[in-house]
Short mmCIF file of C-alpha atoms in Angstrom, two decimals:
data_model
loop_
_atom_site.label_atom_id
_atom_site.label_comp_id
_atom_site.label_asym_id
_atom_site.label_seq_id
_atom_site.Cartn_x
_atom_site.Cartn_y
_atom_site.Cartn_z
CA MET P 1 16.13 -16.21 183.21
CA SER P 2 17.54 -17.16 179.96
CA ARG P 3 16.14 -19.76 177.75
CA ILE P 4 18.50 -22.55 176.30
CA LEU P 5 18.69 -23.96 172.89
CA LYS P 6 20.64 -27.17 172.61
CA THR P 7 22.86 -26.25 169.63
CA VAL P 8 25.14 -28.63 167.53
CA ILE P 9 27.75 -27.18 165.29
CA VAL P 10 28.93 -29.37 162.52
CA ASN P 11 32.24 -28.70 160.90
CA GLY P 12 32.42 -30.67 157.57
CA SER P 13 36.20 -29.92 157.05
CA LEU P 14 38.63 -32.83 156.98
CA GLY P 15 41.54 -30.66 157.94
CA LYS P 16 42.80 -29.22 161.29
CA PRO P 17 42.95 -26.42 161.67
CA SER P 18 40.33 -25.35 159.19
CA ARG P 19 38.96 -22.10 157.73
CA THR P 20 35.48 -23.70 158.13
CA ARG P 21 35.90 -24.04 161.86
CA SER P 22 37.06 -20.47 162.12
CA LEU P 23 33.95 -19.13 160.21
CA LEU P 24 31.75 -21.32 162.42
CA ASP P 25 33.35 -20.07 165.52
CA SER P 26 32.80 -16.54 164.50
CA LEU P 27 29.13 -17.40 163.74
CA HIS P 28 28.61 -19.00 167.13
CA LEU P 29 30.37 -16.04 168.96
CA GLN P 30 28.39 -13.28 167.35
CA LEU P 31 25.04 -15.23 167.45
CA GLY P 32 25.46 -16.05 170.99
CA GLN P 33 26.32 -12.39 171.98
CA ALA P 34 23.18 -11.29 169.89
CA LEU P 35 20.88 -13.71 171.67
CA GLY P 36 22.17 -12.91 175.03
CA GLN P 37 21.31 -9.27 174.38
CA SER P 38 17.93 -9.75 172.88
CA ALA P 39 14.63 -8.94 174.66
CA GLN P 40 14.18 -12.70 175.41
CA ALA P 41 17.52 -13.69 176.35
CA VAL P 42 18.57 -16.89 174.88
CA ARG P 43 21.73 -19.05 175.51
CA LEU P 44 23.21 -21.45 173.26
CA ASP P 45 24.09 -24.81 174.81
CA VAL P 46 26.64 -25.96 172.27
CA ARG P 47 28.31 -29.15 171.20
CA HIS P 48 30.98 -29.18 168.39
CA ILE P 49 31.21 -31.95 165.80
CA ASP P 50 34.36 -32.07 163.56
CA LEU P 51 33.99 -34.61 160.69
CA VAL P 52 37.71 -35.21 160.71
CA ASP P 53 37.37 -36.85 164.08
CA LEU P 54 34.67 -39.34 162.62
CA VAL P 55 36.49 -40.54 159.50
CA ALA P 56 37.22 -44.04 160.81
CA ASP P 57 33.77 -44.41 162.47
CA ILE P 58 31.41 -43.42 159.64
CA GLY P 59 33.58 -43.86 156.44
CA PRO P 60 33.24 -47.66 156.06
CA VAL P 61 29.76 -47.81 157.48
CA LEU P 62 26.38 -47.97 155.62
CA TYR P 63 24.01 -48.65 158.22
CA LYS P 64 23.26 -47.14 161.60
CA ASP P 65 23.36 -50.38 163.44
CA ALA P 66 27.10 -50.86 162.46
CA LEU P 67 28.15 -47.47 163.97
CA SER P 68 30.52 -47.19 166.97
CA ALA P 69 29.24 -45.84 170.25
CA GLN P 70 30.93 -42.46 169.46
CA ALA P 71 29.24 -42.31 165.98
CA ARG P 72 25.89 -42.99 167.23
CA ASP P 73 26.19 -40.39 170.02
CA VAL P 74 26.96 -37.89 167.25
CA LEU P 75 23.97 -38.90 165.26
CA GLU P 76 21.97 -38.56 168.32
CA ALA P 77 23.12 -35.22 169.07
CA ILE P 78 22.35 -34.02 165.60
CA GLU P 79 18.95 -35.64 165.62
CA THR P 80 17.91 -34.09 169.10
CA ALA P 81 19.30 -30.59 168.47
CA ASP P 82 17.10 -27.60 168.86
CA PHE P 83 19.31 -25.70 166.38
CA LEU P 84 22.10 -26.63 163.91
CA ILE P 85 24.96 -24.62 162.47
CA VAL P 86 26.37 -26.57 159.45
CA GLY P 87 29.76 -25.46 157.91
CA SER P 88 31.20 -27.23 154.64
CA PRO P 89 34.25 -26.71 152.78
CA VAL P 90 33.92 -26.88 148.87
CA PHE P 91 35.89 -29.25 146.91
CA ARG P 92 35.41 -29.46 143.05
CA GLY P 93 32.27 -27.51 143.35
CA SER P 94 30.75 -29.79 145.84
CA LEU P 95 30.50 -30.48 149.60
CA PRO P 96 32.65 -33.47 151.02
CA GLY P 97 31.25 -36.82 150.28
CA LEU P 98 31.85 -37.95 153.96
CA LEU P 99 29.82 -34.88 155.14
CA LYS P 100 26.90 -36.08 152.90
CA HIS P 101 27.36 -39.55 154.15
CA LEU P 102 26.98 -38.37 157.82
CA PHE P 103 23.67 -36.98 157.09
CA ASP P 104 22.56 -39.96 155.04
CA LEU P 105 22.80 -41.67 158.41
CA VAL P 106 20.47 -39.06 160.11
CA ASP P 107 16.92 -40.26 160.57
CA GLN P 108 14.98 -38.60 157.75
CA HIS P 109 12.23 -37.33 160.23
CA ALA P 110 14.40 -36.09 162.98
CA LEU P 111 15.15 -32.56 161.60
CA GLN P 112 11.68 -31.56 160.67
CA GLY P 113 11.21 -27.80 161.71
CA THR P 114 14.75 -27.65 163.05
CA PRO P 115 16.39 -24.28 162.36
CA VAL P 116 19.65 -24.71 160.33
CA LEU P 117 22.24 -21.95 159.72
CA LEU P 118 24.30 -22.79 156.64
CA ALA P 119 28.06 -21.78 156.16
CA ALA P 120 30.65 -22.68 153.54
CA THR P 121 34.23 -21.92 152.72
CA GLY P 122 36.08 -22.43 149.27
CA GLY P 123 38.97 -21.11 147.08
CA SER P 124 37.01 -18.64 145.04
CA PRO P 125 33.79 -16.63 145.27
CA ARG P 126 32.28 -18.88 142.51
CA HIS P 127 31.86 -21.79 144.96
CA SER P 128 29.39 -19.82 147.07
CA LEU P 129 26.58 -21.31 145.17
CA VAL P 130 27.00 -24.50 147.04
CA LEU P 131 24.91 -22.96 149.76
CA ASP P 132 21.83 -22.78 147.74
CA HIS P 133 22.48 -25.54 145.14
CA GLN P 134 23.57 -28.39 147.56
CA LEU P 135 23.30 -27.54 151.44
CA ARG P 136 19.98 -25.99 151.38
CA PRO P 137 18.39 -28.83 149.10
CA LEU P 138 19.91 -31.26 151.46
CA PHE P 139 18.27 -30.01 154.58
CA GLY P 140 14.93 -29.21 152.30
CA PHE P 141 14.86 -32.98 152.15
CA PHE P 142 14.76 -33.28 155.96
CA SER P 143 11.98 -30.52 156.16
CA ALA P 144 14.35 -28.45 158.25
CA LEU P 145 13.97 -24.82 158.55
CA THR P 146 17.11 -23.35 156.65
CA LEU P 147 17.58 -19.71 157.78
CA PRO P 148 17.26 -17.20 155.08
CA ILE P 149 21.01 -16.13 154.82
CA GLY P 150 23.98 -18.56 154.58
CA VAL P 151 27.51 -17.30 155.01
CA TYR P 152 30.43 -17.93 152.52
CA ALA P 153 34.18 -17.16 152.96
CA THR P 154 37.40 -17.40 150.93
CA PRO P 155 40.78 -17.58 151.99
CA GLU P 156 41.14 -13.86 151.71
CA ASP P 157 38.31 -13.47 154.14
CA ILE P 158 39.95 -15.69 156.86
CA GLN P 159 43.73 -15.52 157.68
CA ASN P 160 45.50 -17.29 160.55
CA GLY P 161 42.08 -18.34 161.90
CA VAL P 162 40.74 -14.88 162.16
CA VAL P 163 38.00 -13.23 160.00
CA VAL P 164 39.78 -10.21 158.29
CA SER P 165 37.32 -9.26 155.73
CA GLU P 166 34.88 -6.24 156.64
CA ALA P 167 32.43 -7.57 154.08
CA LEU P 168 32.33 -10.99 155.51
CA HIS P 169 31.95 -9.19 159.03
CA LYS P 170 28.86 -7.55 157.61
CA HIS P 171 27.55 -10.63 156.07
CA ILE P 172 27.75 -12.54 159.43
CA ALA P 173 25.93 -9.61 161.09
CA LEU P 174 23.20 -9.80 158.71
CA ALA P 175 22.86 -13.58 158.90
CA VAL P 176 22.81 -13.09 162.82
CA ASP P 177 20.21 -10.36 162.73
CA LEU P 178 17.90 -12.61 160.66
CA ALA P 179 18.55 -15.64 162.82
CA VAL P 180 17.94 -13.97 166.21
CA PRO P 181 14.02 -13.55 165.82
CA VAL P 182 13.63 -17.15 164.71
CA LEU P 183 15.72 -18.65 167.59
CA SER P 184 14.15 -16.46 170.41
CA ALA P 185 10.61 -17.37 169.00
CA LEU P 186 11.72 -21.13 169.08
CA ALA P 187 13.04 -20.67 172.72
CA HIS P 188 9.96 -18.97 173.86
CA THR P 189 7.71 -21.56 172.35
CA GLN P 190 9.57 -24.45 173.99
CA ARG P 191 9.41 -22.62 177.39
CA SER P 192 5.78 -21.87 176.83
CA SER P 193 5.06 -25.69 176.10
CA GLN P 194 6.97 -27.06 179.15
CA PRO P 195 3.97 -26.81 181.73
CA ALA P 196 1.56 -28.70 179.51
CA LEU P 197 4.45 -31.21 178.81
CA HIS P 198 4.94 -31.78 182.55
CA ALA P 199 1.22 -32.13 183.15
CA LEU P 200 1.03 -34.89 180.53
CA GLU P 201 4.04 -36.62 182.20
CA ARG P 202 2.25 -36.46 185.52
CA GLN P 203 -0.91 -38.04 183.95
CA ALA P 204 1.28 -40.72 182.43
CA ALA P 205 2.84 -41.43 185.83
#
């Protein structure tokens, strides 16, 4: 019986279609396949969140209690996820302000220990530093567990929504190889803790 990880994939692009979404889809596909074939089979129960669909909901809002029901539901999904995959385009050497604003609204304690796989897309290889200089520190603030290898892609790597670069394929494979043991261990720990949790629930009842 496979274990399930509640997974949220956040696409920080403000366009449709987007190379960032294509990169995230490729990561999701390859990671899902690898986890399904692992010794302790794991299935990702995935919810996709596209920032472009939330512009009107979170753009003018400064506080959680002013959010629409849709935006509150999105925040709850992020805060309660077992695993996050977060992808961002790079503009002027930085992630979009609205993506940062989305995570400004996330409870600062909600992501402690949550594994996060980082991805980004930009116009040239020089923007790849956004992974380590901006995205990793952001999730470090939350005390999340950022996985060791992030994935970055340029327009030459992804064409017509398809990953065409052999180098990018290899980098995705490396990121997946390093993520699988972490996610398998997480799923196994959750499964092992369920009997104790159920016992506590029965006592409380």
